Amino acid sequence: MNLRFPLLFAAAVSLLTLLPYLIAYATTPPGHHFAGFFFIADDATTYLAKMRQGAEGAWTWNDPYTAESHGGVFLFGFYLFFGHLSALLHLPLIATYHLAGISGAFALVLSVERLVHRLLDPPLRRLALVLVVLGSGLGFIAQMLGDPSLLGHPVEALDLHLPELTGFYSILAIPHFAWATALIVLSFLGLLRLVDSPGWRPVISTGVLMTLLTAIHPQMIPVIFLIWLVYQAVLFSWGERASLRSISAQLAAFALPVPLLAYNAWILYRDPTIAEWARQWRHQAPGPLSLALSLGLPLLAAIVGIVIVWRRRDRGLALLMVWPPLVFVLLYAPNIANIQRRLLDALYVPIGMLAAVGLRALLTRMPAVTARRLERLLLPAFCFSSAIVLAIALRFATGAFPEAYIRADTWEAMQWLSSHHDPADRVLSSPQTGLLLPAWSGTPVYVGHYSETLDYFGKIGDVSRILAPGVTDSERRSFLAGNRLTLLYWGPDESRASSFDPSVRPYLRRIYQRGGVSIYRVAAN
């Protein structure tokens, strides 16, 4: 296998996705600090908080965004691992976060290269690799029209909002999406190897890959199993019979991640805090019209590819043929965990590869010179939304997204707090500051994240109520003690939201003050 093109392609994609962040860092406005994120910054900030726990030596996660206490659980292992790596390499957490993205780009490109090398003819391989990584839809049309309604349903530009829908956006925004896709592809490659040559080594390697995937997105193991089951059923209907040894090896590989899957299911339903957090998930399937538009031209060409595979009874490509239709069925089937949208992982892989098959088949009907020219003209249209997402990131990098920057006094206060807090401390602050504190200072908070704070909006109301005029100090002290709050952070966001003056309260001792930020320690009752 010649890796020159995929390595150069992965390096180019990594550079393109890193460029906006480098520009934003280099052009940070005076008096501010670049937080390191543009897209889905609230979730990304929580990932940094998880990395901080890993950097401090933890292999279990404690939710720092809620007041409810719970024991550590093994969730978010991907970010705990990169936190450990950050400590090992003595790198800042944010640098390691982007290292996870760069490494994810290489993992994604090289794993897809292996899959296209196995399943596709040489003339299709580069086209398929490009379409998998850069292929995107036509959601910008809905954006331009103001998210119109069609047949009573809103049509949204999902490819501009959901990173997991495309390879390029995954790499640009959320590192674990790219890594999860790479592990899905490698798991399928391992299963294909078990069909050809079952043995204990490929069983273990494939099982380990699926176990690693379970640590990132456990819901994808049942999806892989169903795709593989339908694929084997199609091959059976075409007259292909798997040996008992091969079937046993495949089942053995699927068995290896079962303990971790069972553990995830157990904590999801038995740990009270995790169970309540899971009930807050809202990852319902997107509207079918929005999804179709946001998959765009690659989806249309992939449908042509599916028809071609079916007509040819192509045993090699049958896996790709069953993958998208089954995911679409699962997306709109009832799901007790409300995570239908999370089943979109890696869908762009079969769509991109089938799109290459379909597009090339359509163009072969034309004269060779015309076909080559038309393919060069169509390829940018197949990848247009990826270019738009990059343009949005570059625009953000010029200061169009002020939320990407942290005020200098806030940054200095959090850096001070990171080395001057006690392990048992918990901070009361505004939700905006509460989002930042666990990531940049390592201190848990009362309220900070729409999902990881249990009863997020209720707790925002609690903060407003307890700091409102007319509330007695005894009520406030009872609230602070009842929620194990030992620190009060008082900065610009807090001052704007309340007329409360902490400096005149005898039970609040100021331990830090600089610029517009003060931090108070709550006196014990």
XYZ file of C-alpha atoms in Angstrom:
525
model
C 0.000 0.000 0.000
C 1.421 3.392 -1.055
C 0.827 5.781 1.830
C 2.325 8.900 0.259
C -0.973 10.451 -0.823
C -2.972 9.636 2.359
C -0.169 10.931 4.587
C 0.097 14.181 2.615
C -3.687 14.459 2.565
C -3.913 13.903 6.338
C -1.188 16.501 6.922
C -3.020 19.036 4.724
C -6.336 18.425 6.507
C -4.631 18.728 9.916
C -3.022 22.021 8.935
C -6.273 23.422 7.546
C -8.230 22.514 10.677
C -5.542 23.852 13.012
C -5.007 27.118 11.117
C -8.026 29.050 12.491
C -7.045 28.248 16.060
C -3.460 29.372 15.459
C -4.694 32.621 13.921
C -7.060 33.237 16.839
C -4.257 32.581 19.331
C -1.829 34.880 17.500
C -4.357 37.726 17.156
C -5.977 37.591 20.587
C -7.297 41.072 21.506
C -5.388 42.895 24.275
C -6.710 42.130 27.725
C -8.093 38.739 26.707
C -7.056 35.096 26.510
C -8.087 32.712 23.705
C -10.084 29.850 25.197
C -9.182 27.510 22.343
C -12.615 26.687 20.887
C -15.047 27.964 18.263
C -17.551 25.192 17.670
C -19.789 23.764 20.417
C -17.611 25.617 22.911
C -19.728 24.658 25.922
C -19.260 20.922 25.336
C -15.598 21.396 24.378
C -14.969 23.218 27.656
C -16.334 20.244 29.593
C -13.964 17.971 27.670
C -11.100 20.128 28.897
C -12.397 19.700 32.447
C -12.343 15.924 31.952
C -8.775 16.139 30.640
C -7.834 18.092 33.755
C -9.090 15.231 35.919
C -6.976 12.837 33.851
C -3.939 15.108 34.166
C -4.405 15.010 37.931
C -4.162 11.212 37.813
C -7.800 10.117 37.659
C -9.064 7.249 35.506
C -12.633 7.810 36.656
C -14.804 10.846 36.035
C -16.576 12.906 38.681
C -19.052 15.430 37.315
C -17.685 18.850 38.398
C -20.685 20.731 36.990
C -23.306 19.707 39.520
C -23.725 19.903 43.278
C -24.931 16.315 43.658
C -22.195 14.028 44.930
C -21.409 10.694 43.299
C -18.537 8.251 43.124
C -16.168 8.295 40.176
C -17.215 6.311 37.098
C -15.293 5.224 34.038
C -16.810 7.512 31.428
C -15.120 9.853 28.943
C -12.047 7.629 28.915
C -10.852 9.320 25.717
C -10.391 12.670 27.459
C -9.100 11.143 30.670
C -6.423 9.437 28.549
C -5.421 12.652 26.786
C -5.307 14.352 30.186
C -2.799 11.734 31.338
C -0.881 12.286 28.086
C -0.856 16.033 28.761
C 0.726 15.458 32.166
C 3.212 12.953 30.741
C 4.328 15.310 27.952
C 4.156 18.431 30.162
C 1.883 20.104 27.616
C -0.913 22.579 28.353
C -4.315 20.897 28.313
C -5.545 22.987 25.393
C -2.477 22.052 23.316
C -3.114 18.370 24.039
C -6.778 18.826 23.089
C -5.722 20.035 19.647
C -3.112 17.277 19.487
C -6.039 14.874 19.889
C -7.647 16.546 16.880
C -4.527 16.345 14.719
C -3.915 12.707 15.631
C -7.602 12.059 14.930
C -7.174 13.451 11.424
C -4.344 11.026 10.708
C -6.205 8.112 12.324
C -9.311 8.850 10.267
C -7.540 9.293 6.933
C -5.274 6.268 7.327
C -8.051 3.948 8.519
C -10.315 4.986 5.625
C -7.388 4.506 3.258
C -7.110 0.908 4.446
C -10.831 0.364 3.888
C -10.888 1.863 0.380
C -7.742 -0.103 -0.476
C -9.505 -3.314 0.513
C -12.920 -2.682 -1.039
C -12.425 -0.417 -4.055
C -10.561 -0.676 -7.350
C -7.409 1.482 -7.632
C -8.964 4.176 -9.891
C -11.604 4.921 -7.251
C -9.450 5.016 -4.122
C -8.268 8.623 -4.051
C -11.667 9.961 -5.057
C -13.331 7.890 -2.319
C -10.838 9.050 0.336
C -11.394 12.710 -0.565
C -15.183 12.328 -0.565
C -15.188 10.545 2.795
C -13.116 13.226 4.516
C -14.255 16.384 2.714
C -17.645 15.366 1.306
C -20.540 17.432 2.647
C -24.063 18.482 1.821
C -26.121 21.439 0.690
C -27.344 22.674 4.055
C -26.152 26.181 3.263
C -29.176 26.490 0.960
C -31.494 26.146 3.966
C -29.310 28.626 5.862
C -29.565 31.134 3.020
C -33.367 30.717 2.948
C -33.645 31.220 6.702
C -34.332 27.599 7.683
C -37.645 27.324 5.810
C -40.381 24.741 6.380
C -41.276 22.058 3.879
C -44.280 19.772 4.274
C -44.760 21.191 7.738
C -41.222 20.409 8.902
C -38.333 22.883 9.347
C -35.358 22.354 7.039
C -32.047 23.020 8.796
C -28.427 23.229 7.718
C -27.274 20.243 9.755
C -23.927 19.990 7.971
C -23.113 23.444 9.383
C -24.210 22.512 12.915
C -23.489 18.808 13.539
C -19.764 17.982 13.391
C -20.411 14.227 13.368
C -22.120 14.533 9.989
C -18.888 15.094 8.038
C -15.284 14.054 8.404
C -13.742 17.510 8.019
C -16.071 19.156 10.540
C -15.424 16.335 13.036
C -11.682 16.934 12.839
C -12.108 20.705 13.040
C -14.449 20.732 16.036
C -14.509 17.643 18.285
C -11.502 15.251 18.394
C -13.299 12.167 19.714
C -15.714 12.155 16.756
C -12.824 11.611 14.333
C -11.255 8.974 16.573
C -14.580 7.151 17.003
C -14.995 6.983 13.218
C -11.456 5.665 12.816
C -12.147 2.928 15.370
C -15.437 2.016 13.649
C -13.624 1.648 10.321
C -10.813 -0.381 11.902
C -13.369 -2.614 13.647
C -15.020 -3.414 10.320
C -11.609 -4.080 8.793
C -10.876 -6.474 11.650
C -14.175 -8.283 11.096
C -13.454 -8.571 7.364
C -10.075 -10.057 8.230
C -11.796 -12.610 10.468
C -13.911 -13.697 7.501
C -10.759 -14.411 5.492
C -8.492 -15.843 8.180
C -10.072 -16.448 11.599
C -7.557 -16.766 14.375
C -6.996 -15.694 17.957
C -4.754 -12.725 17.079
C -7.266 -10.943 14.806
C -10.007 -11.819 17.313
C -8.113 -10.044 20.090
C -7.066 -7.064 17.965
C -10.614 -6.555 16.660
C -12.096 -6.976 20.129
C -9.620 -4.443 21.549
C -10.557 -1.936 18.835
C -14.238 -2.318 19.682
C -13.461 -2.004 23.397
C -11.632 1.268 22.709
C -14.649 2.419 20.708
C -16.873 1.487 23.658
C -14.843 3.874 25.819
C -15.743 6.699 23.404
C -19.190 5.911 21.949
C -20.542 2.651 23.395
C -23.809 2.976 21.457
C -21.939 2.216 18.235
C -21.109 -1.393 19.187
C -24.746 -2.543 18.789
C -24.903 -0.535 15.538
C -21.797 -2.272 14.205
C -23.231 -5.627 15.245
C -26.519 -4.986 13.419
C -24.749 -3.728 10.290
C -22.518 -6.794 10.319
C -25.492 -9.105 10.888
C -27.438 -7.640 7.939
C -24.302 -7.757 5.787
C -23.836 -11.446 6.558
C -27.530 -12.065 5.808
C -27.143 -10.412 2.398
C -24.093 -12.547 1.615
C -26.030 -15.641 2.709
C -28.905 -14.726 0.386
C -26.350 -14.400 -2.418
C -25.160 -17.920 -1.808
C -22.065 -17.283 0.317
C -21.645 -19.511 3.362
C -19.382 -18.567 6.257
C -17.495 -21.323 8.036
C -18.340 -22.181 11.624
C -14.815 -21.191 12.615
C -15.214 -17.746 11.027
C -18.591 -17.168 12.704
C -17.152 -18.198 16.065
C -14.215 -15.827 15.634
C -16.521 -12.920 14.767
C -18.727 -13.575 17.795
C -15.661 -13.838 20.018
C -14.493 -10.407 18.833
C -17.903 -8.921 19.624
C -17.801 -10.545 23.060
C -14.660 -8.684 24.195
C -16.297 -5.244 24.636
C -19.369 -6.730 26.364
C -18.041 -6.246 29.949
C -17.448 -2.534 29.343
C -20.826 -2.251 27.604
C -22.482 -3.918 30.598
C -20.665 -1.555 32.966
C -21.897 1.446 30.959
C -25.452 0.152 31.061
C -25.183 -0.530 34.806
C -24.020 2.967 35.777
C -26.480 4.522 33.336
C -29.402 3.026 35.214
C -28.065 2.320 38.709
C -25.901 5.349 39.570
C -28.464 7.999 40.648
C -26.443 11.005 39.429
C -25.497 9.433 36.102
C -29.052 8.189 35.565
C -30.456 11.675 36.174
C -27.841 13.171 33.853
C -28.763 10.643 31.142
C -32.447 11.594 31.425
C -31.462 15.110 30.382
C -30.000 13.941 27.058
C -31.755 15.329 24.031
C -30.133 13.812 20.967
C -33.216 13.009 18.925
C -32.910 12.224 15.244
C -32.825 15.222 12.899
C -35.660 15.776 10.463
C -35.384 13.478 7.419
C -35.567 16.391 4.963
C -32.871 18.294 6.829
C -30.690 15.178 6.940
C -31.116 14.461 3.229
C -30.281 18.053 2.270
C -27.317 18.126 4.633
C -25.891 14.940 3.088
C -26.536 16.498 -0.308
C -24.810 15.455 -3.511
C -22.730 12.687 -1.870
C -25.975 11.039 -0.737
C -27.474 11.199 -4.245
C -24.349 9.666 -5.775
C -24.242 7.087 -2.950
C -27.794 5.977 -3.799
C -26.587 5.349 -7.350
C -23.680 3.410 -5.850
C -26.057 1.283 -3.736
C -28.080 0.380 -6.837
C -24.891 -0.591 -8.676
C -23.678 -2.781 -5.791
C -27.053 -4.516 -5.573
C -27.233 -5.168 -9.306
C -23.687 -6.494 -9.438
C -24.096 -8.444 -6.207
C -20.708 -7.075 -5.277
C -19.734 -9.054 -2.188
C -16.912 -6.665 -1.321
C -19.112 -3.568 -1.331
C -22.185 -5.201 0.209
C -21.043 -3.977 3.631
C -21.189 -0.377 2.417
C -24.531 -1.031 0.720
C -26.343 -2.073 3.917
C -24.700 0.465 6.224
C -26.544 3.753 5.410
C -30.062 2.298 5.024
C -29.770 0.484 8.352
C -28.546 3.619 10.135
C -31.477 5.576 8.709
C -33.852 2.932 10.090
C -32.199 3.051 13.518
C -32.281 6.864 13.538
C -36.053 6.953 13.395
C -36.786 3.847 15.447
C -37.771 4.308 19.132
C -34.757 4.627 21.416
C -35.100 4.483 25.200
C -31.902 6.500 25.709
C -32.905 9.411 23.430
C -29.591 9.227 21.573
C -30.754 8.639 17.995
C -28.563 11.430 16.658
C -25.508 9.759 18.169
C -26.043 6.852 15.750
C -24.842 9.077 12.877
C -21.205 8.315 13.736
C -19.141 7.433 10.645
C -22.160 7.518 8.301
C -20.115 9.713 5.977
C -17.683 6.816 5.425
C -19.989 4.502 3.428
C -21.696 7.502 1.808
C -18.366 8.900 0.588
C -17.157 5.560 -0.728
C -20.467 4.722 -2.410
C -20.587 8.258 -3.828
C -17.257 7.615 -5.534
C -18.693 4.417 -7.041
C -21.889 6.156 -8.170
C -20.243 9.304 -9.511
C -17.626 7.429 -11.503
C -20.299 5.091 -12.904
C -22.372 8.056 -14.092
C -19.368 9.732 -15.682
C -18.206 6.614 -17.547
C -21.168 7.109 -19.871
C -19.408 10.196 -21.233
C -16.225 10.586 -23.292
C -13.142 10.187 -21.095
C -11.948 13.806 -21.457
C -15.394 15.207 -20.699
C -15.792 12.869 -17.734
C -12.497 13.992 -16.180
C -13.359 17.660 -16.599
C -16.836 17.205 -15.171
C -15.483 15.284 -12.192
C -13.089 18.155 -11.416
C -16.007 20.582 -11.607
C -18.308 18.457 -9.467
C -15.821 17.600 -6.721
C -15.904 21.106 -5.139
C -19.722 20.971 -5.171
C -19.576 17.645 -3.320
C -17.366 19.261 -0.652
C -18.788 22.783 -0.530
C -20.077 22.803 3.049
C -16.665 21.728 4.341
C -15.252 24.874 2.736
C -18.017 26.936 4.366
C -17.262 25.444 7.791
C -13.584 26.333 7.347
C -14.582 29.854 6.271
C -16.738 30.190 9.410
C -13.790 29.097 11.559
C -11.499 31.611 9.860
C -14.092 34.332 10.421
C -14.327 33.367 14.086
C -10.536 33.574 14.233
C -10.718 37.272 13.341
C -12.761 38.057 16.453
C -16.318 37.513 15.190
C -16.991 35.143 18.099
C -16.211 37.094 21.308
C -17.229 34.113 23.477
C -14.015 32.429 22.317
C -12.026 34.849 24.478
C -11.734 35.079 28.254
C -11.108 38.421 29.952
C -7.611 38.768 31.387
C -8.847 39.324 34.958
C -11.082 36.240 34.727
C -8.207 34.204 33.310
C -5.818 35.349 36.049
C -8.387 34.571 38.742
C -8.904 31.042 37.438
C -5.153 30.457 37.193
C -4.759 31.607 40.790
C -7.654 29.418 41.916
C -6.166 26.363 40.188
C -3.337 26.331 42.727
C -5.134 27.818 45.734
C -8.246 25.690 46.193
C -8.887 22.774 48.520
C -9.952 19.362 47.167
C -13.373 19.710 48.828
C -14.092 23.180 47.449
C -17.168 23.884 45.328
C -17.856 27.290 43.767
C -21.010 29.360 43.477
C -20.917 31.588 40.398
C -22.928 32.571 37.353
C -23.518 29.726 34.875
C -21.243 31.463 32.352
C -18.323 31.458 34.780
C -19.367 28.038 36.064
C -18.755 26.577 32.600
C -15.141 27.775 32.676
C -14.070 27.092 36.250
C -13.791 23.244 36.181
C -11.799 23.407 32.935
C -9.400 26.211 33.781
C -9.129 26.019 37.577
C -10.173 22.451 38.395
C -12.810 23.535 40.912
C -16.317 21.983 40.860
C -19.255 24.376 40.589
C -22.936 24.545 41.494
C -24.136 25.307 37.957
C -22.237 25.505 34.673
C -23.354 23.229 31.826
C -26.762 22.682 30.247
C -26.382 18.881 30.336
C -23.896 17.972 33.045
C -25.515 20.224 35.642
C -28.516 18.318 36.927
C -31.644 20.498 36.719
C -29.597 23.226 35.001
C -32.362 25.802 34.608
C -33.684 25.093 38.076
C -30.244 25.755 39.541
C -29.916 28.999 37.565
C -33.181 30.031 39.196
C -31.814 29.017 42.597
C -28.757 31.252 42.146
C -30.915 34.220 41.124
C -33.284 33.649 44.031
C -30.668 33.246 46.748
C -28.787 36.396 45.666
C -31.937 38.504 45.270
C -32.742 41.426 47.609
C -34.887 40.472 50.551
C -33.264 37.092 51.168
C -31.842 36.878 54.680
C -28.230 36.003 55.368
C -29.319 32.958 57.337
C -31.167 31.681 54.257
C -28.100 32.277 52.127
C -25.820 30.524 54.611
C -28.204 27.574 54.800
C -28.218 27.355 50.990
C -24.417 27.475 50.794
C -23.990 24.840 53.483
C -26.712 22.576 52.104
C -25.044 22.484 48.694
C -21.496 22.192 50.089
C -20.494 25.522 48.538
C -17.253 26.812 49.997
C -16.262 29.539 47.530
C -18.063 32.452 45.886
C -16.700 33.751 42.594
C -17.730 37.343 41.921
C -16.841 38.821 38.554
C -18.436 40.905 35.789
C -21.121 38.317 34.913
C -22.142 37.947 38.542
C -22.222 41.721 39.145
C -24.431 42.303 36.105
C -26.909 39.626 37.175
C -27.343 40.668 40.829
C -27.111 43.687 43.121
C -25.812 41.440 45.902
C -22.652 42.827 47.544
C -20.489 40.009 48.946
C -17.883 42.374 50.362
C -20.147 43.435 53.265
C -21.182 39.917 54.333
C -19.335 38.791 57.474
C -19.571 35.107 56.509
C -17.692 35.750 53.219
C -13.941 36.331 53.488
C -12.248 37.725 50.415
C -9.206 35.649 49.502
C -8.509 37.076 46.046
C -9.132 40.344 44.217
C -7.766 41.601 40.926
C -9.406 43.712 38.253
C -13.135 43.063 38.253
C -12.909 39.658 39.962
C -13.067 38.746 43.632
C -13.145 35.298 45.231
C -14.593 34.727 48.693
C -14.344 31.812 51.075
C -17.516 30.883 52.902
C -17.152 30.737 56.681
C -18.228 27.482 58.303
C -21.478 27.627 60.266
